[in-house]
Amino acid sequence: MAKADRLARLDEQRVALEADYHALLVAALRRTAGGKWGLFGHHQDRWSLANVPPIVAEIEEAGEEIDRMREQLSIEPFKLHQEFLASRGPVNAHAVGEPKQAQAWLDRLEAAGSLE
């Protein structure tokens, strides 16, 4: 029974951490939609890489921790984090800017009913 209790506590921690992750991501998306670049890492120049918003590291660390928990619980990786990671990085010159990309994310989260 101890293992079941431990797994139940781990799952509760995972749910809480996923809620924190969501709040961090939404805050970062709103900031980016307001015109602050860096969340998606579109620019790979030296200045941009040196000035990545600290929230990116916080989001990535939380996502990695959630995925470790999910692995222990035999649950698939955290989809929202996987989508965020996939959306980061350099883009071609004709891609939408980070503020528009962030707004599209916010619109998608709102349509899904998961926007705070």
Tab-separated table of N, CA, C and O in Angstrom:
chain	number	residue	atom	x	y	z
A	1	MET	N	0.810	-1.198	0.000
A	1	MET	CA	0.000	0.000	0.000
A	1	MET	C	0.855	1.264	0.000
A	1	MET	O	0.431	2.286	-0.509
A	2	ALA	N	2.067	1.160	0.545
A	2	ALA	CA	2.943	2.329	0.609
A	2	ALA	C	3.286	2.834	-0.782
A	2	ALA	O	3.348	4.041	-1.008
A	3	LYS	N	3.502	1.898	-1.726
A	3	LYS	CA	3.832	2.315	-3.085
A	3	LYS	C	2.654	3.052	-3.723
A	3	LYS	O	2.839	4.069	-4.382
A	4	ALA	N	1.445	2.562	-3.500
A	4	ALA	CA	0.258	3.217	-4.048
A	4	ALA	C	0.105	4.618	-3.465
A	4	ALA	O	-0.231	5.563	-4.188
A	5	ASP	N	0.364	4.771	-2.169
A	5	ASP	CA	0.287	6.093	-1.537
A	5	ASP	C	1.347	7.032	-2.095
A	5	ASP	O	1.077	8.205	-2.350
A	6	ARG	N	2.552	6.507	-2.289
A	6	ARG	CA	3.643	7.322	-2.825
A	6	ARG	C	3.306	7.782	-4.242
A	6	ARG	O	3.503	8.949	-4.592
A	7	LEU	N	2.772	6.882	-5.046
A	7	LEU	CA	2.401	7.238	-6.415
A	7	LEU	C	1.244	8.237	-6.442
A	7	LEU	O	1.223	9.138	-7.280
A	8	ALA	N	0.313	8.090	-5.515
A	8	ALA	CA	-0.805	9.037	-5.437
A	8	ALA	C	-0.290	10.429	-5.074
A	8	ALA	O	-0.732	11.435	-5.646
A	9	ARG	N	0.652	10.507	-4.132
A	9	ARG	CA	1.227	11.808	-3.759
A	9	ARG	C	2.007	12.407	-4.931
A	9	ARG	O	1.924	13.608	-5.191
A	10	LEU	N	2.751	11.559	-5.642
A	10	LEU	CA	3.500	12.024	-6.799
A	10	LEU	C	2.554	12.569	-7.863
A	10	LEU	O	2.826	13.606	-8.476
A	11	ASP	N	1.437	11.895	-8.062
A	11	ASP	CA	0.469	12.359	-9.051
A	11	ASP	C	-0.141	13.698	-8.636
A	11	ASP	O	-0.351	14.577	-9.473
A	12	GLU	N	-0.412	13.867	-7.353
A	12	GLU	CA	-0.928	15.150	-6.860
A	12	GLU	C	0.098	16.261	-7.089
A	12	GLU	O	-0.264	17.379	-7.493
A	13	GLN	N	1.374	15.968	-6.841
A	13	GLN	CA	2.427	16.947	-7.077
A	13	GLN	C	2.518	17.289	-8.557
A	13	GLN	O	2.712	18.447	-8.930
A	14	ARG	N	2.365	16.271	-9.404
A	14	ARG	CA	2.409	16.479	-10.855
A	14	ARG	C	1.293	17.411	-11.297
A	14	ARG	O	1.520	18.360	-12.054
A	15	VAL	N	0.095	17.174	-10.816
A	15	VAL	CA	-1.049	18.010	-11.183
A	15	VAL	C	-0.810	19.460	-10.759
A	15	VAL	O	-1.055	20.395	-11.531
A	16	ALA	N	-0.283	19.649	-9.556
A	16	ALA	CA	0.001	21.005	-9.068
A	16	ALA	C	1.096	21.663	-9.899
A	16	ALA	O	0.994	22.850	-10.257
A	17	LEU	N	2.136	20.907	-10.241
A	17	LEU	CA	3.222	21.462	-11.035
A	17	LEU	C	2.756	21.792	-12.452
A	17	LEU	O	3.168	22.797	-13.027
A	18	GLU	N	1.867	20.979	-13.004
A	18	GLU	CA	1.320	21.271	-14.330
A	18	GLU	C	0.497	22.562	-14.303
A	18	GLU	O	0.536	23.350	-15.254
A	19	ALA	N	-0.225	22.803	-13.228
A	19	ALA	CA	-0.983	24.055	-13.098
A	19	ALA	C	-0.022	25.241	-13.011
A	19	ALA	O	-0.256	26.287	-13.636
A	20	ASP	N	1.076	25.080	-12.260
A	20	ASP	CA	2.083	26.140	-12.167
A	20	ASP	C	2.736	26.388	-13.526
A	20	ASP	O	2.965	27.535	-13.911
A	21	TYR	N	3.024	25.307	-14.244
A	21	TYR	CA	3.614	25.415	-15.581
A	21	TYR	C	2.685	26.208	-16.497
A	21	TYR	O	3.119	27.117	-17.199
A	22	HIS	N	1.423	25.855	-16.460
A	22	HIS	CA	0.438	26.530	-17.305
A	22	HIS	C	0.397	28.023	-16.990
A	22	HIS	O	0.386	28.856	-17.902
A	23	ALA	N	0.402	28.363	-15.708
A	23	ALA	CA	0.375	29.774	-15.308
A	23	ALA	C	1.634	30.503	-15.782
A	23	ALA	O	1.557	31.647	-16.267
A	24	LEU	N	2.796	29.866	-15.648
A	24	LEU	CA	4.049	30.464	-16.121
A	24	LEU	C	4.007	30.705	-17.627
A	24	LEU	O	4.390	31.772	-18.114
A	25	LEU	N	3.547	29.693	-18.346
A	25	LEU	CA	3.497	29.795	-19.800
A	25	LEU	C	2.538	30.891	-20.247
A	25	LEU	O	2.875	31.701	-21.114
A	26	VAL	N	1.366	30.946	-19.645
A	26	VAL	CA	0.389	31.974	-20.016
A	26	VAL	C	0.947	33.372	-19.727
A	26	VAL	O	0.817	34.277	-20.552
A	27	ALA	N	1.602	33.545	-18.594
A	27	ALA	CA	2.200	34.848	-18.263
A	27	ALA	C	3.259	35.219	-19.297
A	27	ALA	O	3.319	36.369	-19.759
A	28	ALA	N	4.084	34.247	-19.673
A	28	ALA	CA	5.125	34.513	-20.672
A	28	ALA	C	4.511	34.803	-22.040
A	28	ALA	O	4.993	35.678	-22.772
A	29	LEU	N	3.458	34.091	-22.392
A	29	LEU	CA	2.790	34.330	-23.671
A	29	LEU	C	2.174	35.727	-23.711
A	29	LEU	O	2.264	36.422	-24.733
A	30	ARG	N	1.557	36.135	-22.620
A	30	ARG	CA	0.964	37.482	-22.571
A	30	ARG	C	2.042	38.561	-22.699
A	30	ARG	O	1.843	39.556	-23.393
A	31	ARG	N	3.160	38.346	-22.037
A	31	ARG	CA	4.273	39.300	-22.117
A	31	ARG	C	4.782	39.376	-23.554
A	31	ARG	O	5.020	40.461	-24.080
A	32	THR	N	4.925	38.223	-24.193
A	32	THR	CA	5.421	38.181	-25.568
A	32	THR	C	4.401	38.778	-26.533
A	32	THR	O	4.769	39.524	-27.442
A	33	ALA	N	3.132	38.474	-26.332
A	33	ALA	CA	2.086	39.045	-27.189
A	33	ALA	C	2.072	40.564	-27.068
A	33	ALA	O	1.692	41.266	-28.004
A	34	GLY	N	2.522	41.075	-25.932
A	34	GLY	CA	2.603	42.521	-25.719
A	34	GLY	C	3.825	43.162	-26.356
A	34	GLY	O	4.007	44.367	-26.264
A	35	GLY	N	4.685	42.355	-26.979
A	35	GLY	CA	5.805	42.919	-27.711
A	35	GLY	C	7.193	42.568	-27.212
A	35	GLY	O	8.184	43.016	-27.788
A	36	LYS	N	7.308	41.789	-26.159
A	36	LYS	CA	8.618	41.406	-25.633
A	36	LYS	C	9.078	40.111	-26.301
A	36	LYS	O	8.487	39.064	-26.109
A	37	TRP	N	10.124	40.186	-27.067
A	37	TRP	CA	10.645	39.035	-27.798
A	37	TRP	C	11.528	38.175	-26.907
A	37	TRP	O	12.008	38.612	-25.876
A	38	GLY	N	11.759	36.935	-27.347
A	38	GLY	CA	12.707	36.050	-26.681
A	38	GLY	C	12.127	34.718	-26.242
A	38	GLY	O	12.853	33.749	-26.084
A	39	LEU	N	10.827	34.634	-26.045
A	39	LEU	CA	10.213	33.406	-25.553
A	39	LEU	C	10.400	32.251	-26.526
A	39	LEU	O	10.691	31.124	-26.120
A	40	PHE	N	10.249	32.512	-27.797
A	40	PHE	CA	10.317	31.447	-28.793
A	40	PHE	C	11.703	31.287	-29.405
A	40	PHE	O	11.925	30.351	-30.176
A	41	GLY	N	12.622	32.170	-29.093
A	41	GLY	CA	13.994	32.041	-29.572
A	41	GLY	C	14.141	32.132	-31.075
A	41	GLY	O	14.982	31.454	-31.657
A	42	HIS	N	13.336	32.975	-31.708
A	42	HIS	CA	13.421	33.122	-33.158
A	42	HIS	C	14.776	33.663	-33.601
A	42	HIS	O	15.289	33.260	-34.636
A	43	HIS	N	15.327	34.582	-32.840
A	43	HIS	CA	16.607	35.182	-33.207
A	43	HIS	C	17.730	34.433	-32.512
A	43	HIS	O	17.699	34.227	-31.309
A	44	GLN	N	18.727	34.051	-33.261
A	44	GLN	CA	19.851	33.307	-32.707
A	44	GLN	C	21.141	34.129	-32.698
A	44	GLN	O	22.227	33.578	-32.640
A	45	ASP	N	20.997	35.457	-32.748
A	45	ASP	CA	22.184	36.302	-32.673
A	45	ASP	C	22.711	36.332	-31.242
A	45	ASP	O	22.032	35.933	-30.301
A	46	ARG	N	23.918	36.800	-31.080
A	46	ARG	CA	24.583	36.783	-29.773
A	46	ARG	C	23.788	37.564	-28.715
A	46	ARG	O	23.625	37.112	-27.585
A	47	TRP	N	23.266	38.741	-29.068
A	47	TRP	CA	22.515	39.542	-28.098
A	47	TRP	C	21.251	38.818	-27.651
A	47	TRP	O	20.945	38.752	-26.468
A	48	SER	N	20.518	38.263	-28.610
A	48	SER	CA	19.267	37.571	-28.277
A	48	SER	C	19.522	36.367	-27.393
A	48	SER	O	18.787	36.113	-26.438
A	49	LEU	N	20.559	35.604	-27.696
A	49	LEU	CA	20.876	34.424	-26.898
A	49	LEU	C	21.307	34.803	-25.483
A	49	LEU	O	21.020	34.079	-24.529
A	50	ALA	N	21.974	35.945	-25.344
A	50	ALA	CA	22.419	36.394	-24.027
A	50	ALA	C	21.283	36.997	-23.208
A	50	ALA	O	21.389	37.116	-21.991
A	51	ASN	N	20.205	37.390	-23.862
A	51	ASN	CA	19.107	38.073	-23.177
A	51	ASN	C	17.799	37.297	-23.220
A	51	ASN	O	16.723	37.892	-23.222
A	52	VAL	N	17.890	35.983	-23.223
A	52	VAL	CA	16.690	35.151	-23.182
A	52	VAL	C	15.989	35.425	-21.850
A	52	VAL	O	16.639	35.460	-20.798
A	53	PRO	N	14.696	35.644	-21.888
A	53	PRO	CA	13.985	35.911	-20.639
A	53	PRO	C	14.177	34.767	-19.628
A	53	PRO	O	14.117	33.596	-20.006
A	54	PRO	N	14.432	35.084	-18.370
A	54	PRO	CA	14.631	34.045	-17.350
A	54	PRO	C	13.449	33.079	-17.240
A	54	PRO	O	13.624	31.932	-16.839
A	55	ILE	N	12.273	33.532	-17.624
A	55	ILE	CA	11.102	32.669	-17.507
A	55	ILE	C	11.212	31.450	-18.430
A	55	ILE	O	10.638	30.413	-18.150
A	56	VAL	N	11.992	31.560	-19.515
A	56	VAL	CA	12.163	30.427	-20.418
A	56	VAL	C	12.824	29.274	-19.668
A	56	VAL	O	12.375	28.124	-19.759
A	57	ALA	N	13.881	29.556	-18.917
A	57	ALA	CA	14.557	28.519	-18.138
A	57	ALA	C	13.612	27.927	-17.098
A	57	ALA	O	13.589	26.710	-16.881
A	58	GLU	N	12.814	28.772	-16.484
A	58	GLU	CA	11.856	28.318	-15.470
A	58	GLU	C	10.811	27.393	-16.094
A	58	GLU	O	10.471	26.347	-15.532
A	59	ILE	N	10.323	27.756	-17.267
A	59	ILE	CA	9.345	26.926	-17.967
A	59	ILE	C	9.974	25.589	-18.353
A	59	ILE	O	9.368	24.526	-18.165
A	60	GLU	N	11.190	25.629	-18.888
A	60	GLU	CA	11.853	24.396	-19.308
A	60	GLU	C	12.137	23.476	-18.128
A	60	GLU	O	11.947	22.264	-18.212
A	61	GLU	N	12.587	24.034	-17.007
A	61	GLU	CA	12.860	23.228	-15.812
A	61	GLU	C	11.585	22.579	-15.291
A	61	GLU	O	11.584	21.396	-14.938
A	62	ALA	N	10.509	23.337	-15.240
A	62	ALA	CA	9.235	22.787	-14.770
A	62	ALA	C	8.759	21.684	-15.709
A	62	ALA	O	8.295	20.631	-15.252
A	63	GLY	N	8.877	21.891	-17.004
A	63	GLY	CA	8.463	20.882	-17.975
A	63	GLY	C	9.265	19.597	-17.840
A	63	GLY	O	8.715	18.491	-17.934
A	64	GLU	N	10.576	19.734	-17.618
A	64	GLU	CA	11.424	18.551	-17.434
A	64	GLU	C	11.032	17.800	-16.166
A	64	GLU	O	10.998	16.563	-16.158
A	65	GLU	N	10.749	18.529	-15.096
A	65	GLU	CA	10.339	17.893	-13.842
A	65	GLU	C	9.006	17.170	-14.018
A	65	GLU	O	8.818	16.055	-13.543
A	66	ILE	N	8.084	17.795	-14.713
A	66	ILE	CA	6.783	17.166	-14.981
A	66	ILE	C	6.981	15.888	-15.785
A	66	ILE	O	6.387	14.847	-15.473
A	67	ASP	N	7.829	15.937	-16.793
A	67	ASP	CA	8.073	14.740	-17.607
A	67	ASP	C	8.718	13.626	-16.786
A	67	ASP	O	8.416	12.447	-16.991
A	68	ARG	N	9.619	13.976	-15.855
A	68	ARG	CA	10.206	12.950	-14.973
A	68	ARG	C	9.120	12.300	-14.114
A	68	ARG	O	9.088	11.079	-13.951
A	69	MET	N	8.235	13.132	-13.586
A	69	MET	CA	7.134	12.598	-12.770
A	69	MET	C	6.231	11.701	-13.608
A	69	MET	O	5.830	10.621	-13.180
A	70	ARG	N	5.904	12.159	-14.796
A	70	ARG	CA	5.033	11.387	-15.683
A	70	ARG	C	5.676	10.052	-16.049
A	70	ARG	O	4.991	9.041	-16.149
A	71	GLU	N	6.990	10.063	-16.234
A	71	GLU	CA	7.678	8.814	-16.543
A	71	GLU	C	7.570	7.838	-15.373
A	71	GLU	O	7.307	6.655	-15.568
A	72	GLN	N	7.748	8.327	-14.156
A	72	GLN	CA	7.615	7.479	-12.971
A	72	GLN	C	6.201	6.928	-12.843
A	72	GLN	O	6.001	5.823	-12.337
A	73	LEU	N	5.225	7.703	-13.295
A	73	LEU	CA	3.829	7.295	-13.205
A	73	LEU	C	3.357	6.525	-14.446
A	73	LEU	O	2.185	6.178	-14.548
A	74	SER	N	4.278	6.301	-15.384
A	74	SER	CA	3.970	5.614	-16.650
A	74	SER	C	2.884	6.350	-17.439
A	74	SER	O	1.966	5.737	-17.992
A	75	ILE	N	3.019	7.679	-17.474
A	75	ILE	CA	2.109	8.535	-18.228
A	75	ILE	C	2.911	9.135	-19.379
A	75	ILE	O	4.111	9.394	-19.256
A	76	GLU	N	2.248	9.377	-20.503
A	76	GLU	CA	2.917	9.974	-21.652
A	76	GLU	C	3.483	11.351	-21.280
A	76	GLU	O	3.021	11.982	-20.343
A	77	PRO	N	4.510	11.813	-22.032
A	77	PRO	CA	5.099	13.129	-21.747
A	77	PRO	C	4.045	14.240	-21.778
A	77	PRO	O	2.999	14.116	-22.417
A	78	PHE	N	4.358	15.331	-21.101
A	78	PHE	CA	3.469	16.483	-20.974
A	78	PHE	C	3.334	17.165	-22.331
A	78	PHE	O	4.258	17.810	-22.820
A	79	LYS	N	2.178	17.034	-22.945
A	79	LYS	CA	1.948	17.502	-24.313
A	79	LYS	C	2.172	19.010	-24.463
A	79	LYS	O	2.782	19.457	-25.439
A	80	LEU	N	1.693	19.802	-23.519
A	80	LEU	CA	1.840	21.258	-23.625
A	80	LEU	C	3.317	21.638	-23.670
A	80	LEU	O	3.729	22.492	-24.456
A	81	HIS	N	4.128	20.991	-22.853
A	81	HIS	CA	5.559	21.288	-22.837
A	81	HIS	C	6.214	20.842	-24.142
A	81	HIS	O	7.056	21.559	-24.700
A	82	GLN	N	5.831	19.688	-24.652
A	82	GLN	CA	6.388	19.202	-25.911
A	82	GLN	C	6.055	20.168	-27.051
A	82	GLN	O	6.894	20.450	-27.901
A	83	GLU	N	4.842	20.696	-27.049
A	83	GLU	CA	4.440	21.666	-28.074
A	83	GLU	C	5.234	22.965	-27.940
A	83	GLU	O	5.638	23.562	-28.943
A	84	PHE	N	5.451	23.389	-26.694
A	84	PHE	CA	6.226	24.610	-26.467
A	84	PHE	C	7.654	24.434	-26.984
A	84	PHE	O	8.176	25.289	-27.700
A	85	LEU	N	8.288	23.324	-26.636
A	85	LEU	CA	9.651	23.073	-27.097
A	85	LEU	C	9.731	23.033	-28.621
A	85	LEU	O	10.671	23.564	-29.218
A	86	ALA	N	8.739	22.422	-29.242
A	86	ALA	CA	8.724	22.306	-30.703
A	86	ALA	C	8.550	23.670	-31.375
A	86	ALA	O	8.987	23.852	-32.514
A	87	SER	N	7.930	24.616	-30.681
A	87	SER	CA	7.670	25.929	-31.281
A	87	SER	C	8.849	26.885	-31.139
A	87	SER	O	8.836	27.965	-31.716
A	88	ARG	N	9.863	26.497	-30.374
A	88	ARG	CA	11.018	27.364	-30.151
A	88	ARG	C	12.078	27.157	-31.220
A	88	ARG	O	12.143	26.115	-31.842
A	89	GLY	N	12.906	28.155	-31.427
A	89	GLY	CA	14.040	28.030	-32.322
A	89	GLY	C	13.938	28.963	-33.510
A	89	GLY	O	12.955	29.669	-33.696
A	90	PRO	N	14.994	28.951	-34.308
A	90	PRO	CA	15.037	29.855	-35.456
A	90	PRO	C	13.949	29.518	-36.473
A	90	PRO	O	13.527	28.369	-36.591
A	91	VAL	N	13.504	30.552	-37.162
A	91	VAL	CA	12.472	30.399	-38.198
A	91	VAL	C	12.942	31.121	-39.453
A	91	VAL	O	13.876	31.920	-39.407
A	92	ASN	N	12.254	30.874	-40.553
A	92	ASN	CA	12.641	31.563	-41.788
A	92	ASN	C	12.175	33.025	-41.740
A	92	ASN	O	11.392	33.414	-40.883
A	93	ALA	N	12.649	33.792	-42.665
A	93	ALA	CA	12.386	35.233	-42.674
A	93	ALA	C	10.916	35.582	-42.871
A	93	ALA	O	10.488	36.687	-42.532
A	94	HIS	N	10.124	34.668	-43.378
A	94	HIS	CA	8.718	34.952	-43.650
A	94	HIS	C	7.766	34.480	-42.538
A	94	HIS	O	6.558	34.636	-42.665
A	95	ALA	N	8.318	33.925	-41.475
A	95	ALA	CA	7.487	33.438	-40.371
A	95	ALA	C	6.918	34.614	-39.585
A	95	ALA	O	7.480	35.714	-39.572
A	96	VAL	N	5.796	34.377	-38.925
A	96	VAL	CA	5.210	35.431	-38.085
A	96	VAL	C	6.146	35.725	-36.928
A	96	VAL	O	6.924	34.871	-36.503
A	97	GLY	N	6.065	36.930	-36.415
A	97	GLY	CA	6.898	37.322	-35.293
A	97	GLY	C	6.434	36.673	-33.994
A	97	GLY	O	5.335	36.131	-33.901
A	98	GLU	N	7.288	36.753	-32.996
A	98	GLU	CA	6.970	36.151	-31.706
A	98	GLU	C	5.691	36.701	-31.083
A	98	GLU	O	4.913	35.924	-30.520
A	99	PRO	N	5.425	38.018	-31.148
A	99	PRO	CA	4.173	38.500	-30.560
A	99	PRO	C	2.935	37.866	-31.210
A	99	PRO	O	1.995	37.479	-30.505
A	100	LYS	N	2.943	37.731	-32.522
A	100	LYS	CA	1.798	37.101	-33.190
A	100	LYS	C	1.724	35.615	-32.870
A	100	LYS	O	0.637	35.062	-32.702
A	101	GLN	N	2.869	34.980	-32.770
A	101	GLN	CA	2.889	33.564	-32.417
A	101	GLN	C	2.344	33.371	-31.000
A	101	GLN	O	1.562	32.457	-30.747
A	102	ALA	N	2.739	34.238	-30.093
A	102	ALA	CA	2.252	34.155	-28.715
A	102	ALA	C	0.746	34.376	-28.663
A	102	ALA	O	0.032	33.672	-27.932
A	103	GLN	N	0.242	35.330	-29.429
A	103	GLN	CA	-1.198	35.584	-29.449
A	103	GLN	C	-1.945	34.379	-30.005
A	103	GLN	O	-3.024	34.028	-29.512
A	104	ALA	N	-1.374	33.724	-31.007
A	104	ALA	CA	-2.000	32.517	-31.554
A	104	ALA	C	-2.061	31.417	-30.495
A	104	ALA	O	-3.068	30.703	-30.385
A	105	TRP	N	-1.011	31.301	-29.697
A	105	TRP	CA	-1.020	30.326	-28.599
A	105	TRP	C	-2.123	30.672	-27.598
A	105	TRP	O	-2.866	29.800	-27.151
A	106	LEU	N	-2.209	31.951	-27.232
A	106	LEU	CA	-3.232	32.376	-26.273
A	106	LEU	C	-4.633	32.108	-26.821
A	106	LEU	O	-5.512	31.640	-26.084
A	107	ASP	N	-4.836	32.397	-28.094
A	107	ASP	CA	-6.138	32.139	-28.719
A	107	ASP	C	-6.467	30.647	-28.690
A	107	ASP	O	-7.602	30.258	-28.413
A	108	ARG	N	-5.465	29.815	-28.964
A	108	ARG	CA	-5.672	28.360	-28.962
A	108	ARG	C	-5.999	27.859	-27.560
A	108	ARG	O	-6.903	27.042	-27.379
A	109	LEU	N	-5.274	28.364	-26.558
A	109	LEU	CA	-5.548	27.956	-25.174
A	109	LEU	C	-6.939	28.408	-24.731
A	109	LEU	O	-7.648	27.687	-24.030
A	110	GLU	N	-7.312	29.611	-25.155
A	110	GLU	CA	-8.642	30.117	-24.813
A	110	GLU	C	-9.734	29.260	-25.468
A	110	GLU	O	-10.739	28.924	-24.835
A	111	ALA	N	-9.538	28.908	-26.727
A	111	ALA	CA	-10.514	28.069	-27.435
A	111	ALA	C	-10.654	26.702	-26.782
A	111	ALA	O	-11.733	26.114	-26.766
A	112	ALA	N	-9.546	26.224	-26.207
A	112	ALA	CA	-9.564	24.923	-25.525
A	112	ALA	C	-10.142	25.028	-24.123
A	112	ALA	O	-10.319	24.024	-23.438
A	113	GLY	N	-10.387	26.262	-23.681
A	113	GLY	CA	-10.958	26.469	-22.342
A	113	GLY	C	-9.939	26.347	-21.232
A	113	GLY	O	-10.295	26.156	-20.084
A	114	SER	N	-8.650	26.492	-21.575
A	114	SER	CA	-7.640	26.341	-20.538
A	114	SER	C	-6.865	27.621	-20.286
A	114	SER	O	-5.770	27.594	-19.744
A	115	LEU	N	-7.439	28.744	-20.659
A	115	LEU	CA	-6.779	30.024	-20.406
A	115	LEU	C	-7.280	30.589	-19.090
A	115	LEU	O	-8.486	30.664	-18.854
A	116	GLU	N	-6.345	30.961	-18.255
A	116	GLU	CA	-6.716	31.495	-16.932
A	116	GLU	C	-7.145	32.935	-17.041
A	116	GLU	O	-6.646	33.710	-17.745
